Short mmCIF file of C-alpha atoms in Angstrom, two decimals:
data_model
loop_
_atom_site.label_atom_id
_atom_site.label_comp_id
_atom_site.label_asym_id
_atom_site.label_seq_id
_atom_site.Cartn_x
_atom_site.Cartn_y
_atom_site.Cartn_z
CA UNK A 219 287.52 -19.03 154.51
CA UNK A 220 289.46 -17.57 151.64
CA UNK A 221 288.22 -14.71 149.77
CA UNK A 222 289.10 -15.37 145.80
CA UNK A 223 289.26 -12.02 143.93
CA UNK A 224 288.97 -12.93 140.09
CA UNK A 225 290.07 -9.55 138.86
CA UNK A 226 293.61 -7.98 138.58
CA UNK A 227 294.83 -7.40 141.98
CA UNK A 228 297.71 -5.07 142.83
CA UNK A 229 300.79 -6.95 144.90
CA UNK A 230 303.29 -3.77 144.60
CA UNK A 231 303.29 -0.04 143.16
CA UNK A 232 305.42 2.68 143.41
CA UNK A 233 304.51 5.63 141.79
CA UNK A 234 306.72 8.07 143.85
CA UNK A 235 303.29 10.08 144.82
CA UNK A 236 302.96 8.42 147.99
CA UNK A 237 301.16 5.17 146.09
CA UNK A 238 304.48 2.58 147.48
CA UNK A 239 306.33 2.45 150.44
CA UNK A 240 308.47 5.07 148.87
CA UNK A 241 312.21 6.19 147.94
CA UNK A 242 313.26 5.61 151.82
CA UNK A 243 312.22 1.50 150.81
CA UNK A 244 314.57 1.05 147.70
CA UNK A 245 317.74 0.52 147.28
CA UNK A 246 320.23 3.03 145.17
CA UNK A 247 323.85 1.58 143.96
CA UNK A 248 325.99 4.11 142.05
CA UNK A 249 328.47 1.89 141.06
CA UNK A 250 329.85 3.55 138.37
CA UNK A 251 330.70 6.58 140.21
CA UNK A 252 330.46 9.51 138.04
CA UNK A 253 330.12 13.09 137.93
CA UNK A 254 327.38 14.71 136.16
CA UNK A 255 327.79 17.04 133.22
CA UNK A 256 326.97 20.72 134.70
CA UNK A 257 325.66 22.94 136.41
CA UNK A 258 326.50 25.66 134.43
CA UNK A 259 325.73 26.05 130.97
CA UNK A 260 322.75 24.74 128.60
CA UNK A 261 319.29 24.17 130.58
CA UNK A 262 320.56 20.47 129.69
CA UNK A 263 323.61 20.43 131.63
CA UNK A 264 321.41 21.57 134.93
CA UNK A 265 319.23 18.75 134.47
CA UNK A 266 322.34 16.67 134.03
CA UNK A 267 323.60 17.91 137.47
CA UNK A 268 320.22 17.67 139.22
CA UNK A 269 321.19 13.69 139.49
CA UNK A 270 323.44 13.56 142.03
CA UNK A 271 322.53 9.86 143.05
CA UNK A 272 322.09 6.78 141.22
CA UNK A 273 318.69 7.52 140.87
CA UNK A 274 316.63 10.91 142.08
CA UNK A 275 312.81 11.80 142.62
CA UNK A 276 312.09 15.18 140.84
CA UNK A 277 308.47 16.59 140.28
CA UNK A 278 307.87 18.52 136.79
CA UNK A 279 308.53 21.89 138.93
CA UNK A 280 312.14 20.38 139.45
CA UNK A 281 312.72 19.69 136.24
CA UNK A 282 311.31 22.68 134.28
CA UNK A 283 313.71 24.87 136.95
CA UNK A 284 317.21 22.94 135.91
CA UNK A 285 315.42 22.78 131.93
CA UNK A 286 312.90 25.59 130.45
CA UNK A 287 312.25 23.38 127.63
CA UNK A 288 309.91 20.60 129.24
CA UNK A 289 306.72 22.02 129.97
CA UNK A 290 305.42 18.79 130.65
CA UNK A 291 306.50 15.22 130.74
CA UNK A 292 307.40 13.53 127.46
CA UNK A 293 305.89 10.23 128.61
CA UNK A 294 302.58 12.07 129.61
CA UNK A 295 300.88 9.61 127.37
CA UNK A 296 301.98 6.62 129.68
CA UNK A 297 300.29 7.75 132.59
CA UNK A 298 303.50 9.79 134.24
CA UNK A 299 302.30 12.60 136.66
CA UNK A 300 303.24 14.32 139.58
CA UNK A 301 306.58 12.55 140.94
CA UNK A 302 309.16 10.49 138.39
CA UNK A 303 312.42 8.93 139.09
CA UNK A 304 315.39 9.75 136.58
CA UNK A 305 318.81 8.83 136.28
CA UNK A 306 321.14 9.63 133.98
CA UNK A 307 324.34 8.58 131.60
CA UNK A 308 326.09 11.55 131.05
CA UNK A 309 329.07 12.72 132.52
CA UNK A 310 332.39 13.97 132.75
CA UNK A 311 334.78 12.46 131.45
CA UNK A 312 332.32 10.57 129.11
CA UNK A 313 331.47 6.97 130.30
CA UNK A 314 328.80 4.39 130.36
CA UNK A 315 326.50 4.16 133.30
CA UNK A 316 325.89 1.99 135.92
CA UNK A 317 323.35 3.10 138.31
CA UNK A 318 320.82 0.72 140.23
CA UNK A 319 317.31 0.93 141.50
CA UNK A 320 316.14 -2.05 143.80
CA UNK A 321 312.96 -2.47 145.39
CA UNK A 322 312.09 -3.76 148.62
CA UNK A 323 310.96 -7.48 149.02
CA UNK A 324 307.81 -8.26 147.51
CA UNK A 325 306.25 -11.28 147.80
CA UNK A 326 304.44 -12.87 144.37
CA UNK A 327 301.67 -15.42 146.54
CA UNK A 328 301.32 -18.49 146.02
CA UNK A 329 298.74 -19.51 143.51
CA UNK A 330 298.52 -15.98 141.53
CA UNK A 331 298.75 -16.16 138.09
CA UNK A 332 298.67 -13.99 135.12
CA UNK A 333 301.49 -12.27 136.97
CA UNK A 334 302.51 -8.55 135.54
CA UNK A 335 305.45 -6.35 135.91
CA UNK A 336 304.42 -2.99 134.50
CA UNK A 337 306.22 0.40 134.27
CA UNK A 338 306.37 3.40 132.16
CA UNK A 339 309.73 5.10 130.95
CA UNK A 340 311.14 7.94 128.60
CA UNK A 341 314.34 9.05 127.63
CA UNK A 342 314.93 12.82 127.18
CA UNK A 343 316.19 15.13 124.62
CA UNK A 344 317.20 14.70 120.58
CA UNK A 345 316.85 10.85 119.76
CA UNK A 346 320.63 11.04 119.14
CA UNK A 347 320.12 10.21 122.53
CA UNK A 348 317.84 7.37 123.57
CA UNK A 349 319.08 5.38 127.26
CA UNK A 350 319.49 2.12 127.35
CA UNK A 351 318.82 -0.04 130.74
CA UNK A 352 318.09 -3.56 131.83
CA UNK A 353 315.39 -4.56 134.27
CA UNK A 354 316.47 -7.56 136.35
CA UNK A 355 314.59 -9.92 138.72
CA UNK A 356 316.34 -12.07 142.33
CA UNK A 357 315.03 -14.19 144.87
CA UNK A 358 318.45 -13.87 146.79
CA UNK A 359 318.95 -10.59 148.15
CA UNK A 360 319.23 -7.06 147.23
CA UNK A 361 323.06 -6.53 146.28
CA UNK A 362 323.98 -6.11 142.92
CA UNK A 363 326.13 -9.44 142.76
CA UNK A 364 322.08 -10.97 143.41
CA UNK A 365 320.72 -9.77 140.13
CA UNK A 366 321.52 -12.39 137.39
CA UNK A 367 318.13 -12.92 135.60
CA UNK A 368 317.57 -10.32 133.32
CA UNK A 369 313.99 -9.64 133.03
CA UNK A 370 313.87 -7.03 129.76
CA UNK A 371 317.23 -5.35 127.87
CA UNK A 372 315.95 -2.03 126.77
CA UNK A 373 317.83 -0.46 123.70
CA UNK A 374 317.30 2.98 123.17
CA UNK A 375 314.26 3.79 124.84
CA UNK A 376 312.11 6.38 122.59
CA UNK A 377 311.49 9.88 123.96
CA UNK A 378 308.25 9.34 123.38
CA UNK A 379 307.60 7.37 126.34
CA UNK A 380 306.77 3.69 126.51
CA UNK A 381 304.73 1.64 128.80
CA UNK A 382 307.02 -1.93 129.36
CA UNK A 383 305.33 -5.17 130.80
CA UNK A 384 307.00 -8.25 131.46
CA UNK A 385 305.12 -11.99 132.64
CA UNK A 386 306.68 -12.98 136.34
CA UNK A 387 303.89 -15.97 136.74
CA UNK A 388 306.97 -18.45 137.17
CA UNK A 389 307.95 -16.35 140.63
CA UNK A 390 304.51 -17.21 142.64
CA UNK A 391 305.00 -18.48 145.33
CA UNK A 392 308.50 -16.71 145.91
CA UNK A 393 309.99 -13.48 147.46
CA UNK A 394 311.69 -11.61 145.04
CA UNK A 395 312.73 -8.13 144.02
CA UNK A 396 312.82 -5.84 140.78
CA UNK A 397 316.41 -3.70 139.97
CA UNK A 398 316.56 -1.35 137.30
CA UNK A 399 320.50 -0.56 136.08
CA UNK A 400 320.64 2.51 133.99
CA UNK A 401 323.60 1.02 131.76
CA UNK A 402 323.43 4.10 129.61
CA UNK A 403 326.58 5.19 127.16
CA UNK A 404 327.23 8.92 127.00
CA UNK A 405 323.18 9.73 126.84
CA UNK A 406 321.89 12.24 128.80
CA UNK A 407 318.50 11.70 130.88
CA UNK A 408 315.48 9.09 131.20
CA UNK A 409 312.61 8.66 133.67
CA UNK A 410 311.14 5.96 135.03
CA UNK A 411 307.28 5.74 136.61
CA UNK A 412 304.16 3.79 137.53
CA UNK A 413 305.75 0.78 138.87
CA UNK A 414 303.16 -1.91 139.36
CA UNK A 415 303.22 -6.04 139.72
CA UNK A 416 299.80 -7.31 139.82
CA UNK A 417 298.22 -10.56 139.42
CA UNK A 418 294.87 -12.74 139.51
CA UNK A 419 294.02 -15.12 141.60
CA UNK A 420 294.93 -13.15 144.61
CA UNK A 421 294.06 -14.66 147.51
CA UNK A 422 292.64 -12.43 150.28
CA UNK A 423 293.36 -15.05 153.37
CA UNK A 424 295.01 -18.03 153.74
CA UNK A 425 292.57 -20.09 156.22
CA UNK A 426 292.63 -22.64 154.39
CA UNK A 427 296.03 -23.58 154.64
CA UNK A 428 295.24 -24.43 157.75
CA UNK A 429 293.15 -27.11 156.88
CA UNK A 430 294.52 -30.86 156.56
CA UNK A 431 294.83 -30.60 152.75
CA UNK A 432 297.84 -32.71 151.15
CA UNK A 433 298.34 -32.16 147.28
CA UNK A 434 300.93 -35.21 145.92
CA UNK A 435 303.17 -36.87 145.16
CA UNK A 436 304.95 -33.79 143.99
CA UNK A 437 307.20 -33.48 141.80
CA UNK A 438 304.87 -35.98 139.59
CA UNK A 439 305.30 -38.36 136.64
CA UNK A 440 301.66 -37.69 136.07
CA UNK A 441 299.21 -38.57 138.96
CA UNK A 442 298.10 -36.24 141.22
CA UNK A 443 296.13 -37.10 144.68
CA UNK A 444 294.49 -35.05 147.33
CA UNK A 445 293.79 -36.07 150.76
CA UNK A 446 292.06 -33.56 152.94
CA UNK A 447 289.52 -33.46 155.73
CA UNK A 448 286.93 -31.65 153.24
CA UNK A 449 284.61 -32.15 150.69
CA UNK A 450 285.64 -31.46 147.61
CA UNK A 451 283.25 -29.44 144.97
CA UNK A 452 286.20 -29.48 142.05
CA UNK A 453 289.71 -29.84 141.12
CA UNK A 454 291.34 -27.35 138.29
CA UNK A 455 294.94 -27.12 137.02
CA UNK A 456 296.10 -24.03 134.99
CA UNK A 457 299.35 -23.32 133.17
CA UNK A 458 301.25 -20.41 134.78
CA UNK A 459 299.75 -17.77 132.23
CA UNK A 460 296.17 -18.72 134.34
CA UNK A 461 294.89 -20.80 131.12
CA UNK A 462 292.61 -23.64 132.70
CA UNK A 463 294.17 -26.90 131.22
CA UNK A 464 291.67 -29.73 133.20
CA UNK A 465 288.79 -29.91 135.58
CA UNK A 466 287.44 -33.23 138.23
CA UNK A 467 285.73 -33.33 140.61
CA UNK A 468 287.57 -36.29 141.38
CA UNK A 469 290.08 -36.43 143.93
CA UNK A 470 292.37 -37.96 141.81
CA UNK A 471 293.93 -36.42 138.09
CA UNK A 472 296.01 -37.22 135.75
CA UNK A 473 298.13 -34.68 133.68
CA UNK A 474 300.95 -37.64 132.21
CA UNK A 475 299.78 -35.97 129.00
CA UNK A 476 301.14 -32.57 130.12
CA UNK A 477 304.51 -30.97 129.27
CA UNK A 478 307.22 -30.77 131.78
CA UNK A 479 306.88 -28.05 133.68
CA UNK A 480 304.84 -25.91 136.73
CA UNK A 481 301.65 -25.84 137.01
CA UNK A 482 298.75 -24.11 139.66
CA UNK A 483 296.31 -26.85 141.24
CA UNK A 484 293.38 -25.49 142.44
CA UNK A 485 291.08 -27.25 144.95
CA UNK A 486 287.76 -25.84 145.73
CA UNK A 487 285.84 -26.87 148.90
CA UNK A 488 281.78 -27.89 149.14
CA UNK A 489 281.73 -24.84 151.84
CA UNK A 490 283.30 -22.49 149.54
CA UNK A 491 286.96 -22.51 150.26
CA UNK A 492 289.72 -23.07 147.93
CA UNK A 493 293.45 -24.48 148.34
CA UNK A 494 295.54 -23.48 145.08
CA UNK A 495 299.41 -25.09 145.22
CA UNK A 496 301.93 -25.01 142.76
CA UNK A 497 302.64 -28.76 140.91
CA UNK A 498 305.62 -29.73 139.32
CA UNK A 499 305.62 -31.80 136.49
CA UNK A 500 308.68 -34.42 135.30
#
């Protein structure tokens, strides 16, 4: 039987504390090659040189060592503790950044909806200089050439810290992955932490799938039709934000009415069960 879970349930985190899989999962692309401004110097320029990769983990104790003046994290208000991930534009000679961060496959299931990518990021220093960074989404692969759908163009992300979250309900269904490019012009340092997708209508098992359960036609002009060895108890379509558009207990619906578009069918079962698919409407 499936197991519906009606609150927020988390598909991904990484928080660099040991909540994810972890650095050793992601994916780092230094494409732009640069060196670092530092070591020696201002307390800025050994924070500068602390980022050897495209992207490092540093705790607070790392940071405070390579620059006395951050006794805590800027972004504390955002929820950053323990563990962050920085990155950083500044370098010698001067040039703009191009660093990538690229999670491991994560898969969005099929049927959730309300679907959230969350994360919380700072830049450092005088707001002379505020990063700037793109957050991009692929079903493809993991190499840079995959990431064409920009999710969220940050400009100048306040030193302050900032908590960022952007609606993937259209990927359920689909395996995808989340880059972050530092793209960053002669800045100096920002953080990023608290990575989280999560979603409702989670479902715990799939059982059901395994039932004889057909959902069509689909695509659709307008009718939809179920045939399945079970009784059913009701029929519900929602939008992809998880807004409940129609009810039945019919086995038949119409949505002719609706807008083009994708939309979550939900079928629930006399013993308890539920089927949800995805529906396509021309």
């Amino acid at each position: 039987m499936i197991t519906q879970l009606n609150a927020q349930t988390t598909i991904f985190q990484e928080n660099w504390d040991g909540q994810g899989p972890g650095i050793s999962a992601w994916t780092l692309y230094n494409v732009d090659n640069k060196t670092p401004v530092g070591p020696a110097g201002t307390d800025g320029e050994a924070l500068s040189f602390l980022i050897q990769d495209a992207w490092n983990v540093l705790s607070l104790a790392d940071i405070q060592g390579a620059n006395s003046a951050y006794t805590a994290y800027p972004a504390a208000a955002t929820g950053m503790a323990g563990n962050i991930i920085a990155s950083n534009s500044w370098y010698t000679p001067a040039g703009i950044a191009n660093d990538w961060l690229v999670s491991p496959q994560i898969n969005i299931p099929t049927g959730a909806t309300n679907v959230n990518l969350t994360w919380s990021a700072t830049s450092l220093g005088d707001t002379a200089f505020l990063e700037d960074y793109k957050v991009y989404i692929s079903t493809t692969g993991n190499q840079v050439a995959n990431f064409t759908t920009i999710l969220k163009n940050v400009q100048n992300e306040p030193n302050t810290g900032n908590t960022h979250t952007v609606n993937i309900s259209s990927y359920a269904g689909q395996n995808v992955r989340i880059a972050f490019r530092n793209d960053g012009n002669d800045q100096y340092v920002m953080f990023l932490d608290n990575i989280k997708i999560a979603a409702n209508n989670v479902l715990a098992t799939d059982e059901v799938s395994k039932s004889k359960t057909d959902i069509y036609p689909n695509p659709t002009k307008g009718e939809i039709n179920i045939k399945t060895d079970k009784k059913i108890k009701s029929f519900t379509v929602f939008d992809l934000s998880g807004k409940v558009l129609l009810q039945s207990s019919s086995e038949k619906l119409n949505i002719s009415s609706f807008a083009k578009g994708t939309y979550l069918v939900k079928v629930e079962f006399a013993d308890g069960s539920t089927k949800t698919e995805k529906v396509i409407k021309d």
